[in-house]
């Protein structure tokens, strides 16, 4: 019960400890609510592709919709969407358990971003989305897990593609300053 709080009765270390316990309880309570909201959101997100798949398959089975390459492609796209959601859920659960493994190495961040954009060129072109990366050339090196960075940027780009209106733009700004790399990601 994270709503229970201690009443600090002194200004010494014991009083500070009571404040810290209260702060911890508040943080844990907020995290619990955020997790519950996240589970509700994920459940909603999973329902949509499952309902679409079920409806499409029933229509094909009942002969309402003819079997065609276009119908199969639609089913395939929904299964890919569903698989992405399940994989994201699995990765997040591993992260929560501290079980994710990382293979850190020297990585060119700009090369990773450009690679992800290349992997998504078909959906980007289908929606006529313009992608701008700054700086356009050069290197931004850091020690990171290239696969996890690829996954991160792929998720961001998928969201931008999904939520950006056709003809829109995606802007990615990468700046390096001593021991920090800052990435700005915006879409129209």
C-alpha positions as a Python dict, from the first residue, in 0.01 Angstrom:
ca = {
    (1, 'X'): (0, 0, 0),
    (2, 'X'): (194, 298, -130),
    (3, 'X'): (-52, 551, 11),
    (4, 'X'): (77, 501, 364),
    (5, 'X'): (329, 765, 461),
    (6, 'X'): (548, 824, 760),
    (7, 'X'): (527, 1140, 968),
    (8, 'X'): (877, 1273, 1023),
    (9, 'X'): (911, 1386, 1384),
    (10, 'X'): (1266, 1511, 1377),
    (11, 'X'): (1510, 1692, 1154),
    (12, 'X'): (1788, 1439, 1202),
    (13, 'X'): (1884, 1134, 996),
    (14, 'X'): (1572, 945, 1108),
    (15, 'X'): (1351, 1233, 990),
    (16, 'X'): (1536, 1240, 657),
    (17, 'X'): (1487, 864, 627),
    (18, 'X'): (1111, 910, 682),
    (19, 'X'): (1107, 1170, 401),
    (20, 'X'): (1300, 930, 176),
    (21, 'X'): (1054, 647, 251),
    (22, 'X'): (764, 876, 162),
    (23, 'X'): (936, 979, -160),
    (24, 'X'): (1003, 615, -247),
    (25, 'X'): (641, 517, -175),
    (26, 'X'): (516, 801, -398),
    (27, 'X'): (751, 699, -681),
    (28, 'X'): (659, 331, -653),
    (29, 'X'): (289, 420, -652),
    (30, 'X'): (329, 629, -969),
    (31, 'X'): (529, 350, -1134),
    (32, 'X'): (257, 97, -1047),
    (33, 'X'): (-11, 320, -1200),
    (34, 'X'): (204, 378, -1510),
    (35, 'X'): (259, 2, -1548),
    (36, 'X'): (-114, -66, -1512),
    (37, 'X'): (-188, 199, -1777),
    (38, 'X'): (79, 52, -2002),
    (39, 'X'): (-72, -298, -1973),
    (40, 'X'): (-414, -154, -2059),
    (41, 'X'): (-266, 31, -2359),
    (42, 'X'): (-77, -276, -2485),
    (43, 'X'): (-391, -488, -2449),
    (44, 'X'): (-579, -235, -2659),
    (45, 'X'): (-299, -224, -2918),
    (46, 'X'): (-296, -605, -2944),
    (47, 'X'): (-673, -624, -2980),
    (48, 'X'): (-677, -421, -3301),
    (49, 'X'): (-458, -644, -3523),
    (50, 'X'): (-613, -958, -3376),
    (51, 'X'): (-964, -829, -3458),
    (52, 'X'): (-855, -733, -3810),
    (53, 'X'): (-696, -1073, -3866),
    (54, 'X'): (-1003, -1251, -3735),
    (55, 'X'): (-1238, -1048, -3954),
    (56, 'X'): (-1023, -1090, -4266),
    (57, 'X'): (-987, -1466, -4216),
    (58, 'X'): (-1361, -1508, -4151),
    (59, 'X'): (-1442, -1311, -4468),
    (60, 'X'): (-1206, -1532, -4671),
    (61, 'X'): (-1337, -1851, -4508),
    (62, 'X'): (-1701, -1757, -4564),
    (63, 'X'): (-1638, -1651, -4925),
    (64, 'X'): (-1740, -1290, -4856),
    (65, 'X'): (-1399, -1183, -4974),
    (66, 'X'): (-1223, -1369, -5256),
    (67, 'X'): (-887, -1529, -5195),
    (68, 'X'): (-625, -1311, -5365),
    (69, 'X'): (-265, -1199, -5331),
    (70, 'X'): (-395, -865, -5200),
    (71, 'X'): (-595, -1042, -4927),
    (72, 'X'): (-292, -1250, -4829),
    (73, 'X'): (-75, -937, -4820),
    (74, 'X'): (-324, -766, -4589),
    (75, 'X'): (-314, -1065, -4353),
    (76, 'X'): (64, -1068, -4369),
    (77, 'X'): (89, -697, -4279),
    (78, 'X'): (-136, -744, -3977),
    (79, 'X'): (65, -1044, -3855),
    (80, 'X'): (383, -836, -3889),
    (81, 'X'): (224, -559, -3684),
    (82, 'X'): (113, -808, -3422),
    (83, 'X'): (458, -969, -3413),
    (84, 'X'): (620, -626, -3361),
    (85, 'X'): (391, -554, -3067),
    (86, 'X'): (458, -893, -2909),
    (87, 'X'): (834, -854, -2962),
    (88, 'X'): (824, -507, -2805),
    (89, 'X'): (634, -648, -2509),
    (90, 'X'): (887, -930, -2472),
    (91, 'X'): (1183, -690, -2491),
    (92, 'X'): (1026, -465, -2230),
    (93, 'X'): (963, -757, -1994),
    (94, 'X'): (1328, -864, -2034),
    (95, 'X'): (1436, -509, -1963),
    (96, 'X'): (1226, -502, -1646),
    (97, 'X'): (1390, -825, -1533),
    (98, 'X'): (1735, -689, -1611),
    (99, 'X'): (1782, -981, -1851),
    (100, 'X'): (1860, -788, -2169),
    (101, 'X'): (2207, -851, -2295),
    (102, 'X'): (2411, -576, -2455),
    (103, 'X'): (2700, -608, -2697),
    (104, 'X'): (2861, -266, -2668),
    (105, 'X'): (3108, -164, -2932),
    (106, 'X'): (3226, 144, -3118),
    (107, 'X'): (2925, 249, -3330),
    (108, 'X'): (2871, 522, -3588),
    (109, 'X'): (2531, 652, -3486),
    (110, 'X'): (2469, 828, -3819),
    (111, 'X'): (2539, 505, -4008),
    (112, 'X'): (2286, 322, -3789),
    (113, 'X'): (2021, 590, -3852),
    (114, 'X'): (2085, 592, -4228),
    (115, 'X'): (2067, 211, -4229),
    (116, 'X'): (1728, 217, -4055),
    (117, 'X'): (1599, 474, -4304),
    (118, 'X'): (1716, 251, -4589),
    (119, 'X'): (1536, -48, -4434),
    (120, 'X'): (1214, 156, -4430),
    (121, 'X'): (1242, 316, -4774),
    (122, 'X'): (937, 130, -4912),
    (123, 'X'): (687, 248, -4646),
    (124, 'X'): (845, 596, -4651),
    (125, 'X'): (800, 617, -5028),
    (126, 'X'): (446, 477, -5006),
    (127, 'X'): (346, 776, -4790),
    (128, 'X'): (575, 1022, -4974),
    (129, 'X'): (753, 1109, -4650),
    (130, 'X'): (1064, 1324, -4667),
    (131, 'X'): (1338, 1233, -4416),
    (132, 'X'): (1614, 1479, -4327),
    (133, 'X'): (1910, 1380, -4111),
    (134, 'X'): (2149, 1643, -3977),
    (135, 'X'): (2438, 1628, -4013),
    (136, 'X'): (2392, 1468, -4355),
    (137, 'X'): (2742, 1321, -4360),
    (138, 'X'): (3023, 1248, -4123),
    (139, 'X'): (3039, 1029, -3817),
    (140, 'X'): (2907, 1044, -3464),
    (141, 'X'): (3081, 767, -3274),
    (142, 'X'): (2982, 624, -2939),
    (143, 'X'): (3003, 302, -2744),
    (144, 'X'): (2668, 130, -2774),
    (145, 'X'): (2486, -186, -2876),
    (146, 'X'): (2429, -141, -3251),
    (147, 'X'): (2137, -388, -3254),
    (148, 'X'): (1956, -208, -2970),
    (149, 'X'): (2019, 130, -3136),
    (150, 'X'): (1883, -11, -3462),
    (151, 'X'): (1577, -136, -3274),
    (152, 'X'): (1525, 201, -3106),
    (153, 'X'): (1546, 400, -3430),
    (154, 'X'): (1334, 145, -3615),
    (155, 'X'): (1059, 182, -3352),
    (156, 'X'): (1079, 561, -3374),
    (157, 'X'): (1068, 554, -3753),
    (158, 'X'): (776, 308, -3757),
    (159, 'X'): (582, 542, -3526),
    (160, 'X'): (668, 843, -3742),
    (161, 'X'): (559, 659, -4058),
    (162, 'X'): (236, 545, -3896),
    (163, 'X'): (137, 881, -3746),
    (164, 'X'): (265, 1124, -4010),
    (165, 'X'): (26, 1230, -4283),
    (166, 'X'): (125, 1150, -4643),
    (167, 'X'): (363, 1407, -4786),
    (168, 'X'): (493, 1494, -4440),
    (169, 'X'): (846, 1512, -4312),
    (170, 'X'): (1064, 1349, -4050),
    (171, 'X'): (1359, 1544, -3911),
    (172, 'X'): (1643, 1381, -3719),
    (173, 'X'): (1908, 1604, -3562),
    (174, 'X'): (2219, 1448, -3409),
    (175, 'X'): (2465, 1657, -3209),
    (176, 'X'): (2771, 1542, -3022),
    (177, 'X'): (2919, 1743, -2737),
    (178, 'X'): (3215, 1597, -2547),
    (179, 'X'): (3067, 1295, -2364),
    (180, 'X'): (2709, 1342, -2478),
    (181, 'X'): (2514, 1267, -2791),
    (182, 'X'): (2178, 1436, -2832),
    (183, 'X'): (1920, 1314, -3081),
    (184, 'X'): (1621, 1524, -3179),
    (185, 'X'): (1344, 1333, -3358),
    (186, 'X'): (1045, 1522, -3496),
    (187, 'X'): (778, 1457, -3754),
    (188, 'X'): (504, 1670, -3903),
}
